[in-house]
Amino acid sequence: GGDASDTFSLTGTANQDDIQLTPQSGTTVTAQANGVNPLLTVNLAAAVTSTFTVSGGGDTDAVTVHGSAGANTIAVVRGVTTTVTVDATKRIDVAAAADTLTVAAGQGADTIRVTGAQSSGVALTVDGGQPSGLPGASGIDTMEVTNTTAGTTVYAPGATDDSGTITTPDGAIPFYGLEVANMTSFQASDVITAHGTNGPDQITLLNNGLNRIWVNNQTVIGFTAFGTVNLLGRFGEDLFSVTPVGLAGVTTINVDG
């Protein structure tokens, strides 16, 4: 359809479904379910009132929204209906019945910006794509999360250097394929906590242009407007390096080996 009032809804079956979506342009989206044909091409109007909505059917369903092979800026707004916009392509509206949503940025130096609260909406995972460089180099994948609820944000490193989970008052975000994750608090009294691993860790806190936390060679955690920082080494013999001078907005630092 080409009319501004045209809408399209894609609904899963009564069984588990794996639905793959790729916005191709400001008017076109391609979709495939469960790895089998047909490949569906949907043409809509460019107007924001002409919407593409995906919803699960019965059972537990998974939706993946793909970026391109180039550098993408992807906006994710969580809510009862979560929206995903890849650059200037057609926005994808993901209903809560879809259960889980993966944003797969693909290749290139991508930025994934997340805001809003999960509430009763889909559970979100972010896949930055194949790691493309160390922090400080060109071509890195970055997630930027802006909290909309006050409270504590927790970072836990994952099994690989580019993976982990960010749990905010707005909901958890497991991720992989990211070199950098930057967090912005809701208010200045909010707390950010970084966990070490079960082994010996080297944990660093300083400001080298932005407040940042390093846990070994894991994803670098940047943060803005958090008043309290907790560094928790957990198990193993841990080494902490803390440079409090220059940390913007930080009033309290707690270190627990």
PDB file of C-alpha atoms in Angstrom:
ATOM      1  CA  GLY A   1       0.000   0.000   0.000  1.00  0.00           C
ATOM      2  CA  GLY A   2       1.034   3.583  -0.546  1.00  0.00           C
ATOM      3  CA  ASP A   3      -1.589   5.381   1.490  1.00  0.00           C
ATOM      4  CA  ALA A   4      -0.637   7.043   4.775  1.00  0.00           C
ATOM      5  CA  SER A   5      -3.421   5.130   6.549  1.00  0.00           C
ATOM      6  CA  ASP A   6      -2.241   1.703   5.342  1.00  0.00           C
ATOM      7  CA  THR A   7      -1.067  -0.668   8.087  1.00  0.00           C
ATOM      8  CA  PHE A   8       0.315  -4.212   8.127  1.00  0.00           C
ATOM      9  CA  SER A   9       0.228  -6.771  10.964  1.00  0.00           C
ATOM     10  CA  LEU A  10       2.267  -9.991  10.997  1.00  0.00           C
ATOM     11  CA  THR A  11       1.115 -12.598  13.544  1.00  0.00           C
ATOM     12  CA  GLY A  12       2.812 -15.871  14.440  1.00  0.00           C
ATOM     13  CA  THR A  13       1.241 -19.306  14.527  1.00  0.00           C
ATOM     14  CA  ALA A  14      -0.008 -21.318  17.499  1.00  0.00           C
ATOM     15  CA  ASN A  15       3.473 -22.890  17.760  1.00  0.00           C
ATOM     16  CA  GLN A  16       6.895 -21.427  18.547  1.00  0.00           C
ATOM     17  CA  ASP A  17       7.937 -19.022  15.812  1.00  0.00           C
ATOM     18  CA  ASP A  18      11.236 -17.433  14.809  1.00  0.00           C
ATOM     19  CA  ILE A  19      10.407 -14.297  12.830  1.00  0.00           C
ATOM     20  CA  GLN A  20      13.185 -12.445  10.983  1.00  0.00           C
ATOM     21  CA  LEU A  21      12.566  -8.878   9.824  1.00  0.00           C
ATOM     22  CA  THR A  22      14.755  -6.598   7.719  1.00  0.00           C
ATOM     23  CA  PRO A  23      13.702  -3.005   7.038  1.00  0.00           C
ATOM     24  CA  GLN A  24      14.899  -2.270   3.515  1.00  0.00           C
ATOM     25  CA  SER A  25      13.866   1.364   3.115  1.00  0.00           C
ATOM     26  CA  GLY A  26      11.476   3.954   4.473  1.00  0.00           C
ATOM     27  CA  THR A  27       8.605   2.052   2.869  1.00  0.00           C
ATOM     28  CA  THR A  28       9.681  -1.604   2.522  1.00  0.00           C
ATOM     29  CA  VAL A  29      10.178  -4.448   5.019  1.00  0.00           C
ATOM     30  CA  THR A  30      11.045  -8.085   4.253  1.00  0.00           C
ATOM     31  CA  ALA A  31       9.992 -10.876   6.612  1.00  0.00           C
ATOM     32  CA  GLN A  32      10.510 -14.623   6.956  1.00  0.00           C
ATOM     33  CA  ALA A  33       9.268 -17.072   9.586  1.00  0.00           C
ATOM     34  CA  ASN A  34      10.994 -20.224  10.821  1.00  0.00           C
ATOM     35  CA  GLY A  35      13.628 -20.203   8.074  1.00  0.00           C
ATOM     36  CA  VAL A  36      11.241 -21.329   5.347  1.00  0.00           C
ATOM     37  CA  ASN A  37       9.631 -19.685   2.345  1.00  0.00           C
ATOM     38  CA  PRO A  38       7.836 -17.555   1.476  1.00  0.00           C
ATOM     39  CA  LEU A  39       9.961 -14.459   1.895  1.00  0.00           C
ATOM     40  CA  LEU A  40       7.389 -11.733   2.413  1.00  0.00           C
ATOM     41  CA  THR A  41       7.944  -8.235   1.044  1.00  0.00           C
ATOM     42  CA  VAL A  42       5.684  -5.530   2.444  1.00  0.00           C
ATOM     43  CA  ASN A  43       5.424  -2.093   0.849  1.00  0.00           C
ATOM     44  CA  LEU A  44       3.836   0.695   2.874  1.00  0.00           C
ATOM     45  CA  ALA A  45       3.719   4.470   2.793  1.00  0.00           C
ATOM     46  CA  ALA A  46       6.591   6.454   4.272  1.00  0.00           C
ATOM     47  CA  ALA A  47       4.264   8.221   6.725  1.00  0.00           C
ATOM     48  CA  VAL A  48       4.597   7.266  10.405  1.00  0.00           C
ATOM     49  CA  THR A  49       0.876   6.523  10.403  1.00  0.00           C
ATOM     50  CA  SER A  50       1.504   3.680   7.941  1.00  0.00           C
ATOM     51  CA  THR A  51       2.753   1.056  10.392  1.00  0.00           C
ATOM     52  CA  PHE A  52       4.331  -2.409  10.346  1.00  0.00           C
ATOM     53  CA  THR A  53       3.452  -4.445  13.464  1.00  0.00           C
ATOM     54  CA  VAL A  54       4.655  -7.938  14.409  1.00  0.00           C
ATOM     55  CA  SER A  55       3.088 -10.065  17.122  1.00  0.00           C
ATOM     56  CA  GLY A  56       3.523 -13.622  18.365  1.00  0.00           C
ATOM     57  CA  GLY A  57       0.834 -16.235  18.233  1.00  0.00           C
ATOM     58  CA  GLY A  58       0.692 -19.072  20.723  1.00  0.00           C
ATOM     59  CA  ASP A  59       3.680 -20.507  22.590  1.00  0.00           C
ATOM     60  CA  THR A  60       6.969 -18.584  22.996  1.00  0.00           C
ATOM     61  CA  ASP A  61       8.018 -16.583  19.951  1.00  0.00           C
ATOM     62  CA  ALA A  62      11.198 -14.770  18.952  1.00  0.00           C
ATOM     63  CA  VAL A  63      11.498 -11.732  16.710  1.00  0.00           C
ATOM     64  CA  THR A  64      14.781 -10.475  15.242  1.00  0.00           C
ATOM     65  CA  VAL A  65      15.107  -7.081  13.570  1.00  0.00           C
ATOM     66  CA  HIS A  66      18.201  -6.829  11.373  1.00  0.00           C
ATOM     67  CA  GLY A  67      20.399  -3.901  10.470  1.00  0.00           C
ATOM     68  CA  SER A  68      22.454  -3.738   7.302  1.00  0.00           C
ATOM     69  CA  ALA A  69      26.051  -4.586   6.402  1.00  0.00           C
ATOM     70  CA  GLY A  70      26.972  -0.920   6.823  1.00  0.00           C
ATOM     71  CA  ALA A  71      27.130   1.360   9.845  1.00  0.00           C
ATOM     72  CA  ASN A  72      23.662   1.760  11.352  1.00  0.00           C
ATOM     73  CA  THR A  73      22.098   3.953  13.993  1.00  0.00           C
ATOM     74  CA  ILE A  74      19.277   1.950  15.541  1.00  0.00           C
ATOM     75  CA  ALA A  75      16.705   3.467  17.908  1.00  0.00           C
ATOM     76  CA  VAL A  76      14.881   1.128  20.289  1.00  0.00           C
ATOM     77  CA  VAL A  77      12.046   2.481  22.436  1.00  0.00           C
ATOM     78  CA  ARG A  78      10.805  -0.103  24.940  1.00  0.00           C
ATOM     79  CA  GLY A  79       7.220  -0.232  26.112  1.00  0.00           C
ATOM     80  CA  VAL A  80       4.099  -2.379  25.925  1.00  0.00           C
ATOM     81  CA  THR A  81       4.793  -2.096  22.208  1.00  0.00           C
ATOM     82  CA  THR A  82       8.530  -1.770  21.519  1.00  0.00           C
ATOM     83  CA  THR A  83       9.610   0.122  18.422  1.00  0.00           C
ATOM     84  CA  VAL A  84      12.789  -0.404  16.405  1.00  0.00           C
ATOM     85  CA  THR A  85      13.965   2.082  13.776  1.00  0.00           C
ATOM     86  CA  VAL A  86      17.070   1.306  11.709  1.00  0.00           C
ATOM     87  CA  ASP A  87      18.430   4.581  10.310  1.00  0.00           C
ATOM     88  CA  ALA A  88      15.608   6.135   8.247  1.00  0.00           C
ATOM     89  CA  THR A  89      13.913   2.854   7.324  1.00  0.00           C
ATOM     90  CA  LYS A  90      10.346   1.818   8.163  1.00  0.00           C
ATOM     91  CA  ARG A  91       9.812   1.548  11.915  1.00  0.00           C
ATOM     92  CA  ILE A  92       9.046  -1.934  13.262  1.00  0.00           C
ATOM     93  CA  ASP A  93       6.443  -2.119  16.048  1.00  0.00           C
ATOM     94  CA  VAL A  94       6.890  -5.255  18.181  1.00  0.00           C
ATOM     95  CA  ALA A  95       3.866  -6.199  20.287  1.00  0.00           C
ATOM     96  CA  ALA A  96       4.284  -7.778  23.723  1.00  0.00           C
ATOM     97  CA  ALA A  97       2.923 -11.103  22.464  1.00  0.00           C
ATOM     98  CA  ALA A  98       6.122 -11.508  20.429  1.00  0.00           C
ATOM     99  CA  ASP A  99       7.805 -12.482  23.760  1.00  0.00           C
ATOM    100  CA  THR A 100      11.461 -11.820  22.844  1.00  0.00           C
ATOM    101  CA  LEU A 101      13.150  -9.288  20.581  1.00  0.00           C
ATOM    102  CA  THR A 102      16.730  -9.352  19.298  1.00  0.00           C
ATOM    103  CA  VAL A 103      18.138  -6.295  17.585  1.00  0.00           C
ATOM    104  CA  ALA A 104      20.875  -7.640  15.297  1.00  0.00           C
ATOM    105  CA  ALA A 105      22.864  -4.655  14.057  1.00  0.00           C
ATOM    106  CA  GLY A 106      24.951  -6.642  11.560  1.00  0.00           C
ATOM    107  CA  GLN A 107      28.346  -5.599  10.252  1.00  0.00           C
ATOM    108  CA  GLY A 108      29.770  -2.100  10.384  1.00  0.00           C
ATOM    109  CA  ALA A 109      30.295   0.361  13.218  1.00  0.00           C
ATOM    110  CA  ASP A 110      26.799   0.430  14.699  1.00  0.00           C
ATOM    111  CA  THR A 111      25.166   2.517  17.419  1.00  0.00           C
ATOM    112  CA  ILE A 112      22.133   1.074  19.183  1.00  0.00           C
ATOM    113  CA  ARG A 113      20.234   3.599  21.327  1.00  0.00           C
ATOM    114  CA  VAL A 114      17.808   2.188  23.889  1.00  0.00           C
ATOM    115  CA  THR A 115      15.281   4.085  25.977  1.00  0.00           C
ATOM    116  CA  GLY A 116      11.903   3.415  27.554  1.00  0.00           C
ATOM    117  CA  ALA A 117      10.906   0.684  30.013  1.00  0.00           C
ATOM    118  CA  GLN A 118      10.259  -2.980  29.245  1.00  0.00           C
ATOM    119  CA  SER A 119       7.185  -3.006  31.510  1.00  0.00           C
ATOM    120  CA  SER A 120       4.990  -5.811  30.141  1.00  0.00           C
ATOM    121  CA  GLY A 121       6.609  -5.592  26.697  1.00  0.00           C
ATOM    122  CA  VAL A 122       9.036  -7.946  24.957  1.00  0.00           C
ATOM    123  CA  ALA A 123      12.376  -8.952  26.478  1.00  0.00           C
ATOM    124  CA  LEU A 124      15.215  -7.245  24.593  1.00  0.00           C
ATOM    125  CA  THR A 125      18.621  -8.601  23.515  1.00  0.00           C
ATOM    126  CA  VAL A 126      21.157  -6.530  21.556  1.00  0.00           C
ATOM    127  CA  ASP A 127      23.583  -8.130  19.077  1.00  0.00           C
ATOM    128  CA  GLY A 128      26.139  -5.612  17.853  1.00  0.00           C
ATOM    129  CA  GLY A 129      27.479  -7.975  15.232  1.00  0.00           C
ATOM    130  CA  GLN A 130      31.007  -9.206  14.702  1.00  0.00           C
ATOM    131  CA  PRO A 131      33.444  -7.211  16.884  1.00  0.00           C
ATOM    132  CA  SER A 132      35.134  -4.713  14.608  1.00  0.00           C
ATOM    133  CA  GLY A 133      37.860  -3.177  16.742  1.00  0.00           C
ATOM    134  CA  LEU A 134      39.159  -2.506  20.222  1.00  0.00           C
ATOM    135  CA  PRO A 135      37.802   0.497  22.159  1.00  0.00           C
ATOM    136  CA  GLY A 136      39.588   3.605  20.961  1.00  0.00           C
ATOM    137  CA  ALA A 137      39.884   2.269  17.424  1.00  0.00           C
ATOM    138  CA  SER A 138      37.580   3.127  14.550  1.00  0.00           C
ATOM    139  CA  GLY A 139      34.714   0.816  13.701  1.00  0.00           C
ATOM    140  CA  ILE A 140      33.390  -0.164  17.129  1.00  0.00           C
ATOM    141  CA  ASP A 141      29.837  -1.198  18.044  1.00  0.00           C
ATOM    142  CA  THR A 142      28.232   0.888  20.787  1.00  0.00           C
ATOM    143  CA  MET A 143      25.045   0.573  22.813  1.00  0.00           C
ATOM    144  CA  GLU A 144      23.699   3.714  24.477  1.00  0.00           C
ATOM    145  CA  VAL A 145      21.064   3.226  27.189  1.00  0.00           C
ATOM    146  CA  THR A 146      19.143   6.152  28.680  1.00  0.00           C
ATOM    147  CA  ASN A 147      17.253   5.213  31.827  1.00  0.00           C
ATOM    148  CA  THR A 148      13.692   6.448  32.307  1.00  0.00           C
ATOM    149  CA  THR A 149      13.345   5.122  35.880  1.00  0.00           C
ATOM    150  CA  ALA A 150      15.369   5.976  38.992  1.00  0.00           C
ATOM    151  CA  GLY A 151      17.388   3.307  40.784  1.00  0.00           C
ATOM    152  CA  THR A 152      20.404   1.031  40.383  1.00  0.00           C
ATOM    153  CA  THR A 153      21.952  -0.089  37.110  1.00  0.00           C
ATOM    154  CA  VAL A 154      24.067  -3.269  37.211  1.00  0.00           C
ATOM    155  CA  TYR A 155      26.651  -4.486  34.689  1.00  0.00           C
ATOM    156  CA  ALA A 156      27.652  -8.152  34.681  1.00  0.00           C
ATOM    157  CA  PRO A 157      30.305  -9.372  32.207  1.00  0.00           C
ATOM    158  CA  GLY A 158      29.478 -12.290  29.950  1.00  0.00           C
ATOM    159  CA  ALA A 159      31.317 -15.415  28.863  1.00  0.00           C
ATOM    160  CA  THR A 160      33.064 -13.592  25.991  1.00  0.00           C
ATOM    161  CA  ASP A 161      34.816 -10.210  25.996  1.00  0.00           C
ATOM    162  CA  ASP A 162      32.059  -8.591  23.906  1.00  0.00           C
ATOM    163  CA  SER A 163      29.090  -9.865  25.927  1.00  0.00           C
ATOM    164  CA  GLY A 164      27.308  -9.232  29.192  1.00  0.00           C
ATOM    165  CA  THR A 165      24.069  -8.015  30.717  1.00  0.00           C
ATOM    166  CA  ILE A 166      23.023  -4.505  31.676  1.00  0.00           C
ATOM    167  CA  THR A 167      20.157  -4.557  34.171  1.00  0.00           C
ATOM    168  CA  THR A 168      18.503  -1.185  34.690  1.00  0.00           C
ATOM    169  CA  PRO A 169      15.342  -0.181  36.560  1.00  0.00           C
ATOM    170  CA  ASP A 170      13.720  -0.284  33.112  1.00  0.00           C
ATOM    171  CA  GLY A 171      14.615  -3.945  32.484  1.00  0.00           C
ATOM    172  CA  ALA A 172      17.526  -6.236  31.626  1.00  0.00           C
ATOM    173  CA  ILE A 173      19.429  -6.072  28.330  1.00  0.00           C
ATOM    174  CA  PRO A 174      21.637  -9.076  27.542  1.00  0.00           C
ATOM    175  CA  PHE A 175      24.119  -8.154  24.810  1.00  0.00           C
ATOM    176  CA  TYR A 176      26.942  -9.498  22.707  1.00  0.00           C
ATOM    177  CA  GLY A 177      29.074  -8.149  19.876  1.00  0.00           C
ATOM    178  CA  LEU A 178      29.611  -4.791  21.638  1.00  0.00           C
ATOM    179  CA  GLU A 179      32.871  -3.012  22.340  1.00  0.00           C
ATOM    180  CA  VAL A 180      31.249  -0.151  24.294  1.00  0.00           C
ATOM    181  CA  ALA A 181      28.071   0.300  26.364  1.00  0.00           C
ATOM    182  CA  ASN A 182      27.275   3.822  27.596  1.00  0.00           C
ATOM    183  CA  MET A 183      24.721   4.404  30.354  1.00  0.00           C
ATOM    184  CA  THR A 184      22.861   7.601  31.282  1.00  0.00           C
ATOM    185  CA  SER A 185      21.018   7.756  34.594  1.00  0.00           C
ATOM    186  CA  PHE A 186      17.520   9.058  35.256  1.00  0.00           C
ATOM    187  CA  GLN A 187      18.673  11.228  38.149  1.00  0.00           C
ATOM    188  CA  ALA A 188      21.925  12.237  39.827  1.00  0.00           C
ATOM    189  CA  SER A 189      21.385  10.051  42.907  1.00  0.00           C
ATOM    190  CA  ASP A 190      21.220   6.842  40.842  1.00  0.00           C
ATOM    191  CA  VAL A 191      23.727   4.015  41.394  1.00  0.00           C
ATOM    192  CA  ILE A 192      25.817   2.061  38.902  1.00  0.00           C
ATOM    193  CA  THR A 193      27.341  -1.283  39.944  1.00  0.00           C
ATOM    194  CA  ALA A 194      29.938  -3.247  37.985  1.00  0.00           C
ATOM    195  CA  HIS A 195      30.612  -6.904  38.771  1.00  0.00           C
ATOM    196  CA  GLY A 196      33.811  -8.797  38.163  1.00  0.00           C
ATOM    197  CA  THR A 197      33.979 -12.432  37.120  1.00  0.00           C
ATOM    198  CA  ASN A 198      34.479 -15.602  39.160  1.00  0.00           C
ATOM    199  CA  GLY A 199      38.220 -15.434  38.485  1.00  0.00           C
ATOM    200  CA  PRO A 200      40.953 -12.864  39.113  1.00  0.00           C
ATOM    201  CA  ASP A 201      40.004  -9.490  37.636  1.00  0.00           C
ATOM    202  CA  GLN A 202      41.592  -6.162  36.833  1.00  0.00           C
ATOM    203  CA  ILE A 203      38.934  -3.465  37.320  1.00  0.00           C
ATOM    204  CA  THR A 204      39.612   0.166  36.410  1.00  0.00           C
ATOM    205  CA  LEU A 205      37.562   3.313  37.056  1.00  0.00           C
ATOM    206  CA  LEU A 206      38.531   6.693  35.602  1.00  0.00           C
ATOM    207  CA  ASN A 207      37.457   9.534  33.348  1.00  0.00           C
ATOM    208  CA  ASN A 208      39.360   9.784  30.082  1.00  0.00           C
ATOM    209  CA  GLY A 209      36.812  12.040  28.429  1.00  0.00           C
ATOM    210  CA  LEU A 210      33.855  10.114  29.874  1.00  0.00           C
ATOM    211  CA  ASN A 211      33.381   8.229  33.136  1.00  0.00           C
ATOM    212  CA  ARG A 212      34.348   4.646  32.288  1.00  0.00           C
ATOM    213  CA  ILE A 213      34.699   1.234  33.910  1.00  0.00           C
ATOM    214  CA  TRP A 214      36.890  -1.557  32.543  1.00  0.00           C
ATOM    215  CA  VAL A 215      36.579  -5.147  33.733  1.00  0.00           C
ATOM    216  CA  ASN A 216      39.531  -7.000  32.208  1.00  0.00           C
ATOM    217  CA  ASN A 217      39.176  -6.858  28.407  1.00  0.00           C
ATOM    218  CA  GLN A 218      35.382  -6.876  28.500  1.00  0.00           C
ATOM    219  CA  THR A 219      33.030  -4.340  26.953  1.00  0.00           C
ATOM    220  CA  VAL A 220      33.912  -0.856  28.215  1.00  0.00           C
ATOM    221  CA  ILE A 221      31.145   0.659  30.343  1.00  0.00           C
ATOM    222  CA  GLY A 222      30.731   4.422  30.079  1.00  0.00           C
ATOM    223  CA  PHE A 223      28.368   6.274  32.374  1.00  0.00           C
ATOM    224  CA  THR A 224      26.894   9.730  32.867  1.00  0.00           C
ATOM    225  CA  ALA A 225      25.164  11.339  35.866  1.00  0.00           C
ATOM    226  CA  PHE A 226      25.381   8.455  38.340  1.00  0.00           C
ATOM    227  CA  GLY A 227      26.160   9.673  41.870  1.00  0.00           C
ATOM    228  CA  THR A 228      27.374   6.361  43.313  1.00  0.00           C
ATOM    229  CA  VAL A 229      29.691   3.752  41.763  1.00  0.00           C
ATOM    230  CA  ASN A 230      30.045   0.236  43.199  1.00  0.00           C
ATOM    231  CA  LEU A 231      32.905  -2.012  42.030  1.00  0.00           C
ATOM    232  CA  LEU A 232      32.412  -5.641  43.107  1.00  0.00           C
ATOM    233  CA  GLY A 233      35.281  -8.014  42.398  1.00  0.00           C
ATOM    234  CA  ARG A 234      33.450 -11.175  43.443  1.00  0.00           C
ATOM    235  CA  PHE A 235      35.738 -14.248  43.415  1.00  0.00           C
ATOM    236  CA  GLY A 236      39.457 -14.508  42.717  1.00  0.00           C
ATOM    237  CA  GLU A 237      42.335 -12.180  43.495  1.00  0.00           C
ATOM    238  CA  ASP A 238      41.209  -8.852  42.084  1.00  0.00           C
ATOM    239  CA  LEU A 239      43.210  -5.719  41.305  1.00  0.00           C
ATOM    240  CA  PHE A 240      41.404  -2.369  41.406  1.00  0.00           C
ATOM    241  CA  SER A 241      42.658   0.878  39.891  1.00  0.00           C
ATOM    242  CA  VAL A 242      40.509   3.888  40.830  1.00  0.00           C
ATOM    243  CA  THR A 243      41.198   7.469  39.751  1.00  0.00           C
ATOM    244  CA  PRO A 244      38.528   9.544  41.478  1.00  0.00           C
ATOM    245  CA  VAL A 245      39.846  12.915  40.288  1.00  0.00           C
ATOM    246  CA  GLY A 246      37.879  14.005  37.235  1.00  0.00           C
ATOM    247  CA  LEU A 247      34.942  11.629  37.641  1.00  0.00           C
ATOM    248  CA  ALA A 248      31.951  13.750  36.629  1.00  0.00           C
ATOM    249  CA  GLY A 249      28.992  13.718  39.012  1.00  0.00           C
ATOM    250  CA  VAL A 250      30.333  10.894  41.181  1.00  0.00           C
ATOM    251  CA  THR A 251      30.043  11.542  44.922  1.00  0.00           C
ATOM    252  CA  THR A 252      30.562   8.033  46.334  1.00  0.00           C
ATOM    253  CA  ILE A 253      32.764   5.082  45.280  1.00  0.00           C
ATOM    254  CA  ASN A 254      32.474   1.707  47.001  1.00  0.00           C
ATOM    255  CA  VAL A 255      35.016  -1.052  46.291  1.00  0.00           C
ATOM    256  CA  ASP A 256      34.462  -4.628  47.442  1.00  0.00           C
ATOM    257  CA  GLY A 257      36.993  -7.287  46.481  1.00  0.00           C
TER     258      GLY A 257
END
